Amino acid sequence: MERVLVERAMRGDEAAFDALVDRVGDQLHSVARRILRDPYLAEDATQRALLDAWQSLPRLRDPDRFEAWAYRLLVNACHAEARRERRHRGNLRLLTSDEPAVPDAAARIATQHQLDRAFRRLGVEHRTVVVLVHYVGRSAAEAAEVMGTPVGTVRSRLHYALKYLREALEADARIERRSEGTA
């Protein structure tokens, strides 16, 4: 990120802030979609984070840390959207379904669907860690800074999230093997 651009935006230059948003906005929105798994909630969270950035930008201490700071605002906005959504959503339970056996050519798509289904079941904090570490490419320490949590918490959440995803995929595979055996 260009320090000069950030400093101009910090002084209230809207064109400089627009240029910053052009550089990081799509990436922020992409991360929000992966965390929230809903395009409308992600849009709201991204807009909230960018509005918070504009309003708080004059108080940013280190212009060189703008991008990490923007990610932190985004993560906070995603968590707020998830809490708001949880309050407004009914108590829905996912029911298992008997899906037909998938041909080998579509196995990759089926695995992606199974992984997506398992990912949706993770809590927002666990999804956030997985996205920051495995999608954005942040280290555990960088993810901890973005999330405002200790690095040990990030490592623990990542461990349990990946463990849950593995277990969910294994359970789906066992169900699939059983249904193939009865067909």
PDB file of C-alpha atoms in Angstrom:
ATOM      1  CA  MET A   1       0.000   0.000   0.000  1.00  0.00           C
ATOM      2  CA  GLU A   2       1.358   3.404  -0.832  1.00  0.00           C
ATOM      3  CA  ARG A   3       2.014   5.304   2.362  1.00  0.00           C
ATOM      4  CA  VAL A   4       1.435   8.653   0.645  1.00  0.00           C
ATOM      5  CA  LEU A   5      -2.024   7.585  -0.468  1.00  0.00           C
ATOM      6  CA  VAL A   6      -2.938   6.466   3.041  1.00  0.00           C
ATOM      7  CA  GLU A   7      -1.625   9.715   4.536  1.00  0.00           C
ATOM      8  CA  ARG A   8      -3.665  11.773   2.070  1.00  0.00           C
ATOM      9  CA  ALA A   9      -6.774   9.764   2.943  1.00  0.00           C
ATOM     10  CA  MET A  10      -6.042  10.269   6.640  1.00  0.00           C
ATOM     11  CA  ARG A  11      -6.235  14.030   6.024  1.00  0.00           C
ATOM     12  CA  GLY A  12      -9.698  13.647   4.459  1.00  0.00           C
ATOM     13  CA  ASP A  13      -8.827  13.273   0.768  1.00  0.00           C
ATOM     14  CA  GLU A  14     -11.802  11.304  -0.597  1.00  0.00           C
ATOM     15  CA  ALA A  15     -10.097  10.562  -3.919  1.00  0.00           C
ATOM     16  CA  ALA A  16      -7.172   8.975  -2.068  1.00  0.00           C
ATOM     17  CA  PHE A  17      -9.559   6.879   0.014  1.00  0.00           C
ATOM     18  CA  ASP A  18     -11.397   5.805  -3.163  1.00  0.00           C
ATOM     19  CA  ALA A  19      -8.056   4.703  -4.611  1.00  0.00           C
ATOM     20  CA  LEU A  20      -7.361   2.675  -1.449  1.00  0.00           C
ATOM     21  CA  VAL A  21     -10.794   1.073  -1.690  1.00  0.00           C
ATOM     22  CA  ASP A  22     -10.124   0.233  -5.354  1.00  0.00           C
ATOM     23  CA  ARG A  23      -6.972  -1.583  -4.269  1.00  0.00           C
ATOM     24  CA  VAL A  24      -8.318  -3.572  -1.303  1.00  0.00           C
ATOM     25  CA  GLY A  25     -12.122  -3.512  -1.638  1.00  0.00           C
ATOM     26  CA  ASP A  26     -12.543  -6.609  -3.791  1.00  0.00           C
ATOM     27  CA  GLN A  27     -10.186  -8.638  -1.621  1.00  0.00           C
ATOM     28  CA  LEU A  28     -12.019  -7.527   1.532  1.00  0.00           C
ATOM     29  CA  HIS A  29     -15.356  -8.486  -0.003  1.00  0.00           C
ATOM     30  CA  SER A  30     -13.990 -11.862  -1.077  1.00  0.00           C
ATOM     31  CA  VAL A  31     -12.800 -12.564   2.466  1.00  0.00           C
ATOM     32  CA  ALA A  32     -16.174 -11.479   3.889  1.00  0.00           C
ATOM     33  CA  ARG A  33     -17.995 -13.861   1.516  1.00  0.00           C
ATOM     34  CA  ARG A  34     -15.821 -16.733   2.647  1.00  0.00           C
ATOM     35  CA  ILE A  35     -16.301 -15.942   6.315  1.00  0.00           C
ATOM     36  CA  LEU A  36     -20.046 -15.316   6.196  1.00  0.00           C
ATOM     37  CA  ARG A  37     -20.989 -17.670   3.339  1.00  0.00           C
ATOM     38  CA  ASP A  38     -23.724 -15.267   2.256  1.00  0.00           C
ATOM     39  CA  PRO A  39     -23.252 -12.626  -0.462  1.00  0.00           C
ATOM     40  CA  TYR A  40     -25.717 -10.161   1.067  1.00  0.00           C
ATOM     41  CA  LEU A  41     -24.243 -10.362   4.556  1.00  0.00           C
ATOM     42  CA  ALA A  42     -20.764 -10.071   3.050  1.00  0.00           C
ATOM     43  CA  GLU A  43     -21.785  -6.943   1.172  1.00  0.00           C
ATOM     44  CA  ASP A  44     -23.142  -5.402   4.378  1.00  0.00           C
ATOM     45  CA  ALA A  45     -20.016  -6.338   6.338  1.00  0.00           C
ATOM     46  CA  THR A  46     -17.702  -4.965   3.652  1.00  0.00           C
ATOM     47  CA  GLN A  47     -19.596  -1.691   3.491  1.00  0.00           C
ATOM     48  CA  ARG A  48     -19.591  -1.441   7.288  1.00  0.00           C
ATOM     49  CA  ALA A  49     -15.831  -2.052   7.393  1.00  0.00           C
ATOM     50  CA  LEU A  50     -15.151   0.553   4.702  1.00  0.00           C
ATOM     51  CA  LEU A  51     -17.381   3.094   6.430  1.00  0.00           C
ATOM     52  CA  ASP A  52     -15.602   2.404   9.726  1.00  0.00           C
ATOM     53  CA  ALA A  53     -12.267   2.781   7.926  1.00  0.00           C
ATOM     54  CA  TRP A  54     -13.236   6.170   6.511  1.00  0.00           C
ATOM     55  CA  GLN A  55     -14.504   7.402   9.867  1.00  0.00           C
ATOM     56  CA  SER A  56     -11.555   6.065  11.887  1.00  0.00           C
ATOM     57  CA  LEU A  57      -8.792   6.695   9.373  1.00  0.00           C
ATOM     58  CA  PRO A  58      -7.569   9.952  10.953  1.00  0.00           C
ATOM     59  CA  ARG A  59      -6.778   7.956  14.119  1.00  0.00           C
ATOM     60  CA  LEU A  60      -4.739   5.259  12.329  1.00  0.00           C
ATOM     61  CA  ARG A  61      -1.342   5.273  14.035  1.00  0.00           C
ATOM     62  CA  ASP A  62       0.785   3.624  11.356  1.00  0.00           C
ATOM     63  CA  PRO A  63      -0.129   4.288   7.695  1.00  0.00           C
ATOM     64  CA  ASP A  64       2.023   1.321   6.651  1.00  0.00           C
ATOM     65  CA  ARG A  65      -0.396  -0.990   8.524  1.00  0.00           C
ATOM     66  CA  PHE A  66      -3.493   0.206   6.635  1.00  0.00           C
ATOM     67  CA  GLU A  67      -4.213  -3.141   4.973  1.00  0.00           C
ATOM     68  CA  ALA A  68      -3.926  -5.200   8.192  1.00  0.00           C
ATOM     69  CA  TRP A  69      -6.042  -2.592   9.972  1.00  0.00           C
ATOM     70  CA  ALA A  70      -8.697  -2.796   7.216  1.00  0.00           C
ATOM     71  CA  TYR A  71      -8.789  -6.588   7.589  1.00  0.00           C
ATOM     72  CA  ARG A  72      -9.318  -6.201  11.315  1.00  0.00           C
ATOM     73  CA  LEU A  73     -12.236  -3.830  10.717  1.00  0.00           C
ATOM     74  CA  LEU A  74     -13.639  -6.340   8.220  1.00  0.00           C
ATOM     75  CA  VAL A  75     -13.360  -9.280  10.624  1.00  0.00           C
ATOM     76  CA  ASN A  76     -15.125  -7.246  13.314  1.00  0.00           C
ATOM     77  CA  ALA A  77     -17.873  -6.296  10.835  1.00  0.00           C
ATOM     78  CA  CYS A  78     -18.256  -9.949   9.760  1.00  0.00           C
ATOM     79  CA  HIS A  79     -18.629 -11.063  13.361  1.00  0.00           C
ATOM     80  CA  ALA A  80     -21.219  -8.332  13.982  1.00  0.00           C
ATOM     81  CA  GLU A  81     -23.177  -9.394  10.872  1.00  0.00           C
ATOM     82  CA  ALA A  82     -23.052 -13.040  11.962  1.00  0.00           C
ATOM     83  CA  ARG A  83     -24.370 -12.139  15.427  1.00  0.00           C
ATOM     84  CA  ARG A  84     -27.130 -10.005  13.908  1.00  0.00           C
ATOM     85  CA  GLU A  85     -28.066 -12.787  11.481  1.00  0.00           C
ATOM     86  CA  ARG A  86     -28.135 -15.384  14.263  1.00  0.00           C
ATOM     87  CA  ARG A  87     -30.598 -13.245  16.224  1.00  0.00           C
ATOM     88  CA  HIS A  88     -32.905 -12.839  13.230  1.00  0.00           C
ATOM     89  CA  ARG A  89     -32.720 -16.353  11.848  1.00  0.00           C
ATOM     90  CA  GLY A  90     -34.985 -19.119  13.064  1.00  0.00           C
ATOM     91  CA  ASN A  91     -33.590 -22.175  14.769  1.00  0.00           C
ATOM     92  CA  LEU A  92     -32.960 -24.284  11.679  1.00  0.00           C
ATOM     93  CA  ARG A  93     -31.380 -27.706  11.787  1.00  0.00           C
ATOM     94  CA  LEU A  94     -29.630 -29.334   8.888  1.00  0.00           C
ATOM     95  CA  LEU A  95     -31.125 -32.697   8.059  1.00  0.00           C
ATOM     96  CA  THR A  96     -29.198 -35.449   6.379  1.00  0.00           C
ATOM     97  CA  SER A  97     -30.428 -36.333   2.953  1.00  0.00           C
ATOM     98  CA  ASP A  98     -30.115 -39.409   0.832  1.00  0.00           C
ATOM     99  CA  GLU A  99     -28.215 -38.159  -2.153  1.00  0.00           C
ATOM    100  CA  PRO A 100     -27.579 -40.373  -5.162  1.00  0.00           C
ATOM    101  CA  ALA A 101     -24.127 -41.853  -5.642  1.00  0.00           C
ATOM    102  CA  VAL A 102     -21.856 -39.467  -7.520  1.00  0.00           C
ATOM    103  CA  PRO A 103     -20.082 -40.666 -10.650  1.00  0.00           C
ATOM    104  CA  ASP A 104     -16.279 -40.495 -10.615  1.00  0.00           C
ATOM    105  CA  ALA A 105     -16.218 -37.596 -13.087  1.00  0.00           C
ATOM    106  CA  ALA A 106     -18.174 -35.481 -10.590  1.00  0.00           C
ATOM    107  CA  ALA A 107     -16.293 -36.608  -7.487  1.00  0.00           C
ATOM    108  CA  ARG A 108     -14.391 -33.334  -7.241  1.00  0.00           C
ATOM    109  CA  ILE A 109     -17.618 -31.325  -7.358  1.00  0.00           C
ATOM    110  CA  ALA A 110     -19.158 -33.603  -4.733  1.00  0.00           C
ATOM    111  CA  THR A 111     -16.139 -33.182  -2.468  1.00  0.00           C
ATOM    112  CA  GLN A 112     -16.343 -29.408  -2.909  1.00  0.00           C
ATOM    113  CA  HIS A 113     -20.042 -29.532  -1.997  1.00  0.00           C
ATOM    114  CA  GLN A 114     -19.309 -31.663   1.078  1.00  0.00           C
ATOM    115  CA  LEU A 115     -16.513 -29.327   2.154  1.00  0.00           C
ATOM    116  CA  ASP A 116     -18.723 -26.274   1.642  1.00  0.00           C
ATOM    117  CA  ARG A 117     -21.504 -27.890   3.680  1.00  0.00           C
ATOM    118  CA  ALA A 118     -19.079 -28.689   6.510  1.00  0.00           C
ATOM    119  CA  PHE A 119     -17.545 -25.201   6.311  1.00  0.00           C
ATOM    120  CA  ARG A 120     -20.984 -23.612   6.716  1.00  0.00           C
ATOM    121  CA  ARG A 121     -21.446 -25.550   9.966  1.00  0.00           C
ATOM    122  CA  LEU A 122     -18.334 -23.998  11.500  1.00  0.00           C
ATOM    123  CA  GLY A 123     -18.819 -21.019  13.779  1.00  0.00           C
ATOM    124  CA  VAL A 124     -17.866 -17.625  12.403  1.00  0.00           C
ATOM    125  CA  GLU A 125     -14.692 -17.453  14.526  1.00  0.00           C
ATOM    126  CA  HIS A 126     -13.480 -20.781  13.142  1.00  0.00           C
ATOM    127  CA  ARG A 127     -14.378 -19.826   9.556  1.00  0.00           C
ATOM    128  CA  THR A 128     -12.525 -16.538  10.019  1.00  0.00           C
ATOM    129  CA  VAL A 129      -9.324 -18.289  11.049  1.00  0.00           C
ATOM    130  CA  VAL A 130      -9.487 -20.764   8.161  1.00  0.00           C
ATOM    131  CA  VAL A 131     -10.090 -17.971   5.649  1.00  0.00           C
ATOM    132  CA  LEU A 132      -7.339 -15.720   6.995  1.00  0.00           C
ATOM    133  CA  VAL A 133      -4.744 -18.502   7.151  1.00  0.00           C
ATOM    134  CA  HIS A 134      -5.623 -20.706   4.165  1.00  0.00           C
ATOM    135  CA  TYR A 135      -7.258 -18.247   1.763  1.00  0.00           C
ATOM    136  CA  VAL A 136      -5.588 -14.906   2.497  1.00  0.00           C
ATOM    137  CA  GLY A 137      -2.282 -16.567   3.413  1.00  0.00           C
ATOM    138  CA  ARG A 138      -1.720 -14.863   6.754  1.00  0.00           C
ATOM    139  CA  SER A 139       0.427 -16.512   9.389  1.00  0.00           C
ATOM    140  CA  ALA A 140      -1.150 -17.449  12.714  1.00  0.00           C
ATOM    141  CA  ALA A 141       0.470 -14.369  14.280  1.00  0.00           C
ATOM    142  CA  GLU A 142      -0.876 -12.084  11.543  1.00  0.00           C
ATOM    143  CA  ALA A 143      -4.344 -13.635  11.819  1.00  0.00           C
ATOM    144  CA  ALA A 144      -4.216 -13.105  15.590  1.00  0.00           C
ATOM    145  CA  GLU A 145      -3.407  -9.438  15.052  1.00  0.00           C
ATOM    146  CA  VAL A 146      -6.261  -9.041  12.552  1.00  0.00           C
ATOM    147  CA  MET A 147      -8.714 -10.816  14.860  1.00  0.00           C
ATOM    148  CA  GLY A 148      -7.478  -9.142  18.019  1.00  0.00           C
ATOM    149  CA  THR A 149      -6.951 -12.470  19.769  1.00  0.00           C
ATOM    150  CA  PRO A 150      -3.892 -14.271  21.152  1.00  0.00           C
ATOM    151  CA  VAL A 151      -1.932 -16.358  18.653  1.00  0.00           C
ATOM    152  CA  GLY A 152      -2.618 -19.469  20.762  1.00  0.00           C
ATOM    153  CA  THR A 153      -6.353 -18.911  20.317  1.00  0.00           C
ATOM    154  CA  VAL A 154      -5.908 -18.645  16.560  1.00  0.00           C
ATOM    155  CA  ARG A 155      -3.896 -21.868  16.452  1.00  0.00           C
ATOM    156  CA  SER A 156      -6.468 -23.640  18.608  1.00  0.00           C
ATOM    157  CA  ARG A 157      -9.385 -22.452  16.463  1.00  0.00           C
ATOM    158  CA  LEU A 158      -7.542 -23.452  13.303  1.00  0.00           C
ATOM    159  CA  HIS A 159      -6.760 -26.888  14.742  1.00  0.00           C
ATOM    160  CA  TYR A 160     -10.366 -27.549  15.753  1.00  0.00           C
ATOM    161  CA  ALA A 161     -11.797 -26.120  12.534  1.00  0.00           C
ATOM    162  CA  LEU A 162      -9.617 -28.355  10.373  1.00  0.00           C
ATOM    163  CA  LYS A 163     -10.311 -31.327  12.619  1.00  0.00           C
ATOM    164  CA  TYR A 164     -14.065 -30.737  12.274  1.00  0.00           C
ATOM    165  CA  LEU A 165     -13.798 -30.381   8.487  1.00  0.00           C
ATOM    166  CA  ARG A 166     -11.815 -33.638   8.250  1.00  0.00           C
ATOM    167  CA  GLU A 167     -14.348 -35.453  10.446  1.00  0.00           C
ATOM    168  CA  ALA A 168     -17.280 -34.111   8.441  1.00  0.00           C
ATOM    169  CA  LEU A 169     -15.726 -35.258   5.160  1.00  0.00           C
ATOM    170  CA  GLU A 170     -14.944 -38.682   6.633  1.00  0.00           C
ATOM    171  CA  ALA A 171     -18.528 -39.010   7.918  1.00  0.00           C
ATOM    172  CA  ASP A 172     -19.901 -38.111   4.486  1.00  0.00           C
ATOM    173  CA  ALA A 173     -17.590 -40.696   2.908  1.00  0.00           C
ATOM    174  CA  ARG A 174     -18.818 -43.385   5.338  1.00  0.00           C
ATOM    175  CA  ILE A 175     -22.443 -42.526   4.519  1.00  0.00           C
ATOM    176  CA  GLU A 176     -21.650 -42.671   0.820  1.00  0.00           C
ATOM    177  CA  ARG A 177     -19.936 -46.081   1.176  1.00  0.00           C
ATOM    178  CA  ARG A 178     -22.924 -47.418   3.120  1.00  0.00           C
ATOM    179  CA  SER A 179     -25.388 -46.173   0.517  1.00  0.00           C
ATOM    180  CA  GLU A 180     -23.284 -47.724  -2.270  1.00  0.00           C
ATOM    181  CA  GLY A 181     -23.279 -51.028  -0.396  1.00  0.00           C
ATOM    182  CA  THR A 182     -27.090 -51.119  -0.219  1.00  0.00           C
ATOM    183  CA  ALA A 183     -27.655 -50.068  -3.827  1.00  0.00           C
TER     184      ALA A 183
END
